[in-house]
Amino acid sequence: SASASASASASASASASSAAEAVRAKQQIPLEERLSRNGGASEQLFWSQDKKEVVVSALLPAGSRAKEVHVTLAQRRLTVKHLGAVLVEGEVAYPVTAPPEGEQLDWQLRDFPPKACRVVSITLQKQFGSEDLPALPREDAVVVWWKRVFTGDAAIDVTKIPDRAASSASSAEAWAEAHRLFKERVQNQEPIEL
């Protein structure tokens, strides 16, 4: 019907508008802060994370080109080279999902105005599980906040991760609602005779 079509169109338009607003808001956050959101930074390296991904970013000289960059992930060892020189190399501290056979890691190269150089950003997919435990579903029910990117790096305080606080608040609300519903069901339950 025409009204259902108009309603769906209005809903899609509102959703697109919300997505555009989110992109604009994200772009207003300084690049340096975005590169280390929920993570950390050092002189030459930034890392950020959300519930499902970790992004490792390394600084490159101005004018660097993608064909000069080589990124590999073998086992859990991440290596980033520029013109053959190793920029980043280390054992990733937590399990990540390797790209399918024959495919490369997802990475991008872009300008980094705050330091007049370029930055290569490598996206790692968090893996939930290990060799000892089966992989867990990637739903929002299981969130592993990393303390560090590489084994041996200084740890961050995961209790102070901004996005964790937001998810904790929503988890607390969900728990309170579930608890309320449980109490309601128990009160309304018919007694069972033995």
Tab-separated table of C-alpha atoms in Angstrom:
chain	number	residue	atom	x	y	z
A	1	SER	CA	0.000	0.000	0.000
A	2	ALA	CA	1.023	3.625	-0.463
A	3	SER	CA	1.139	4.384	3.277
A	4	ALA	CA	3.359	1.339	3.992
A	5	SER	CA	5.675	2.387	1.173
A	6	ALA	CA	5.805	5.967	2.469
A	7	SER	CA	6.466	4.705	6.000
A	8	ALA	CA	9.280	2.419	4.812
A	9	SER	CA	10.733	5.277	2.745
A	10	ALA	CA	10.595	7.642	5.740
A	11	SER	CA	12.225	4.999	7.950
A	12	ALA	CA	15.005	4.410	5.407
A	13	SER	CA	15.518	8.158	5.052
A	14	ALA	CA	15.738	8.594	8.836
A	15	SER	CA	18.188	5.693	9.055
A	16	ALA	CA	20.361	7.161	6.285
A	17	SER	CA	20.218	10.547	7.996
A	18	SER	CA	21.314	8.991	11.318
A	19	ALA	CA	24.186	7.196	9.598
A	20	ALA	CA	25.307	10.415	7.902
A	21	GLU	CA	25.189	12.255	11.239
A	22	ALA	CA	27.292	9.513	12.856
A	23	VAL	CA	29.889	9.781	10.078
A	24	ARG	CA	30.007	13.595	10.451
A	25	ALA	CA	30.382	13.301	14.232
A	26	LYS	CA	33.199	10.751	13.826
A	27	GLN	CA	35.012	13.014	11.349
A	28	GLN	CA	34.955	15.887	13.862
A	29	ILE	CA	36.979	13.827	16.365
A	30	PRO	CA	40.690	14.524	15.770
A	31	LEU	CA	42.410	11.785	13.750
A	32	GLU	CA	44.972	11.109	16.493
A	33	GLU	CA	42.128	10.468	18.969
A	34	ARG	CA	40.292	8.192	16.514
A	35	LEU	CA	43.463	6.162	15.924
A	36	SER	CA	43.838	5.488	19.670
A	37	ARG	CA	40.175	5.250	20.757
A	38	ASN	CA	39.752	2.495	23.348
A	39	GLY	CA	43.445	1.673	22.836
A	40	GLY	CA	46.758	3.455	23.064
A	41	ALA	CA	49.560	5.275	21.319
A	42	SER	CA	53.338	5.520	21.267
A	43	GLU	CA	55.748	7.628	19.222
A	44	GLN	CA	55.247	5.679	15.970
A	45	LEU	CA	52.225	3.469	16.650
A	46	PHE	CA	48.539	3.941	17.458
A	47	TRP	CA	45.933	1.298	18.121
A	48	SER	CA	42.190	1.434	18.598
A	49	GLN	CA	39.478	-1.129	19.151
A	50	ASP	CA	35.767	-1.648	19.178
A	51	LYS	CA	33.797	-4.752	20.090
A	52	LYS	CA	34.865	-6.737	17.018
A	53	GLU	CA	38.007	-5.158	15.548
A	54	VAL	CA	41.421	-3.779	16.446
A	55	VAL	CA	43.084	-1.249	14.148
A	56	VAL	CA	46.874	-0.907	14.337
A	57	SER	CA	48.250	2.265	12.715
A	58	ALA	CA	51.914	3.045	12.011
A	59	LEU	CA	53.406	6.324	10.842
A	60	LEU	CA	55.162	6.455	7.467
A	61	PRO	CA	57.183	9.216	5.799
A	62	ALA	CA	55.254	11.841	3.817
A	63	GLY	CA	54.774	10.790	0.198
A	64	SER	CA	54.750	7.057	0.969
A	65	ARG	CA	52.821	4.992	-1.546
A	66	ALA	CA	50.801	1.792	-1.081
A	67	LYS	CA	53.116	-0.217	-3.345
A	68	GLU	CA	55.985	0.549	-0.923
A	69	VAL	CA	54.122	-1.011	2.028
A	70	HIS	CA	54.067	-4.724	2.832
A	71	VAL	CA	51.773	-6.058	5.587
A	72	THR	CA	51.783	-9.691	6.746
A	73	LEU	CA	50.176	-11.736	9.499
A	74	ALA	CA	51.804	-15.145	9.963
A	75	GLN	CA	50.491	-17.153	12.908
A	76	ARG	CA	49.960	-14.228	15.302
A	77	ARG	CA	53.010	-12.239	14.155
A	78	LEU	CA	52.144	-8.920	12.494
A	79	THR	CA	54.816	-7.287	10.344
A	80	VAL	CA	54.603	-3.925	8.567
A	81	LYS	CA	57.432	-2.979	6.202
A	82	HIS	CA	58.044	0.199	4.227
A	83	LEU	CA	60.573	-0.054	1.397
A	84	GLY	CA	61.869	-3.263	3.001
A	85	ALA	CA	62.504	-1.675	6.414
A	86	VAL	CA	60.507	-3.140	9.318
A	87	LEU	CA	58.283	-0.503	10.946
A	88	VAL	CA	56.178	-2.767	13.139
A	89	GLU	CA	56.795	-6.339	14.145
A	90	GLY	CA	55.402	-8.253	17.054
A	91	GLU	CA	53.291	-11.084	18.314
A	92	VAL	CA	49.654	-10.035	18.563
A	93	ALA	CA	48.646	-10.465	22.221
A	94	TYR	CA	45.194	-11.953	21.537
A	95	PRO	CA	43.757	-14.318	18.906
A	96	VAL	CA	42.761	-12.757	15.595
A	97	THR	CA	41.012	-14.188	12.579
A	98	ALA	CA	43.440	-14.687	9.711
A	99	PRO	CA	42.278	-13.676	6.242
A	100	PRO	CA	41.167	-16.527	3.964
A	101	GLU	CA	43.888	-18.324	2.002
A	102	GLY	CA	45.195	-16.167	-0.823
A	103	GLU	CA	43.780	-12.919	0.608
A	104	GLN	CA	45.599	-10.112	2.381
A	105	LEU	CA	44.794	-8.287	5.593
A	106	ASP	CA	42.520	-5.274	5.309
A	107	TRP	CA	44.705	-2.145	5.417
A	108	GLN	CA	44.680	1.415	4.135
A	109	LEU	CA	47.152	4.252	3.662
A	110	ARG	CA	46.172	7.874	4.257
A	111	ASP	CA	47.589	11.287	5.070
A	112	PHE	CA	48.229	12.193	8.702
A	113	PRO	CA	48.262	16.018	8.920
A	114	PRO	CA	49.083	16.323	12.669
A	115	LYS	CA	52.599	14.993	12.024
A	116	ALA	CA	52.940	15.878	8.309
A	117	CYS	CA	53.295	12.249	7.277
A	118	ARG	CA	51.187	9.264	6.234
A	119	VAL	CA	49.714	6.442	8.273
A	120	VAL	CA	49.047	2.815	7.394
A	121	SER	CA	46.108	1.323	9.314
A	122	ILE	CA	45.703	-2.451	9.549
A	123	THR	CA	42.344	-3.908	10.626
A	124	LEU	CA	42.436	-7.121	12.661
A	125	GLN	CA	39.258	-9.091	13.373
A	126	LYS	CA	39.067	-10.216	17.003
A	127	GLN	CA	38.659	-13.968	17.400
A	128	PHE	CA	36.550	-15.181	20.280
A	129	GLY	CA	37.958	-18.507	21.379
A	130	SER	CA	41.313	-20.261	21.252
A	131	GLU	CA	42.864	-23.583	20.383
A	132	ASP	CA	41.762	-24.898	23.777
A	133	LEU	CA	38.216	-23.539	23.548
A	134	PRO	CA	35.872	-23.568	20.581
A	135	ALA	CA	35.361	-20.247	18.855
A	136	LEU	CA	32.512	-18.331	20.403
A	137	PRO	CA	29.837	-16.499	18.420
A	138	ARG	CA	30.780	-12.928	17.487
A	139	GLU	CA	27.565	-11.443	18.774
A	140	ASP	CA	27.634	-8.523	21.147
A	141	ALA	CA	27.103	-10.958	24.022
A	142	VAL	CA	30.851	-11.678	24.100
A	143	VAL	CA	33.169	-8.685	24.133
A	144	VAL	CA	36.890	-9.004	24.743
A	145	TRP	CA	38.552	-5.645	25.359
A	146	TRP	CA	42.274	-5.927	24.669
A	147	LYS	CA	44.792	-4.604	27.215
A	148	ARG	CA	47.550	-4.392	24.614
A	149	VAL	CA	48.159	-5.094	20.937
A	150	PHE	CA	51.508	-6.875	21.144
A	151	THR	CA	52.831	-9.312	23.722
A	152	GLY	CA	55.148	-7.376	26.028
A	153	ASP	CA	53.532	-3.954	25.459
A	154	ALA	CA	52.370	-1.918	28.432
A	155	ALA	CA	48.758	-2.691	29.375
A	156	ILE	CA	45.938	-0.162	29.305
A	157	ASP	CA	43.242	-0.059	31.981
A	158	VAL	CA	40.297	-1.702	30.215
A	159	THR	CA	37.903	-0.479	32.915
A	160	LYS	CA	38.422	3.059	31.573
A	161	ILE	CA	37.634	2.301	27.915
A	162	PRO	CA	34.923	4.808	26.849
A	163	ASP	CA	32.981	2.329	24.688
A	164	ARG	CA	33.093	-0.289	27.446
A	165	ALA	CA	31.359	2.088	29.846
A	166	ALA	CA	28.565	2.610	27.310
A	167	SER	CA	28.095	-1.135	26.829
A	168	SER	CA	28.241	-1.694	30.604
A	169	ALA	CA	25.416	0.795	31.100
A	170	SER	CA	23.256	-0.937	28.495
A	171	SER	CA	24.126	-4.329	30.031
A	172	ALA	CA	23.097	-3.067	33.461
A	173	GLU	CA	19.794	-1.824	32.031
A	174	ALA	CA	19.188	-5.166	30.282
A	175	TRP	CA	19.998	-7.050	33.507
A	176	ALA	CA	17.623	-4.863	35.553
A	177	GLU	CA	14.825	-5.421	33.016
A	178	ALA	CA	15.422	-9.189	32.937
A	179	HIS	CA	15.432	-9.288	36.741
A	180	ARG	CA	12.165	-7.330	36.877
A	181	LEU	CA	10.522	-9.709	34.374
A	182	PHE	CA	11.753	-12.752	36.312
A	183	LYS	CA	10.310	-11.441	39.588
A	184	GLU	CA	7.023	-10.688	37.824
A	185	ARG	CA	6.820	-14.236	36.420
A	186	VAL	CA	7.607	-15.790	39.796
A	187	GLN	CA	4.878	-13.721	41.474
A	188	ASN	CA	2.320	-14.615	38.816
A	189	GLN	CA	3.221	-18.305	38.674
A	190	GLU	CA	0.568	-20.763	39.768
A	191	PRO	CA	1.622	-22.908	42.723
A	192	ILE	CA	2.379	-26.528	41.863
A	193	GLU	CA	0.929	-29.188	44.148
A	194	LEU	CA	3.194	-32.047	45.029
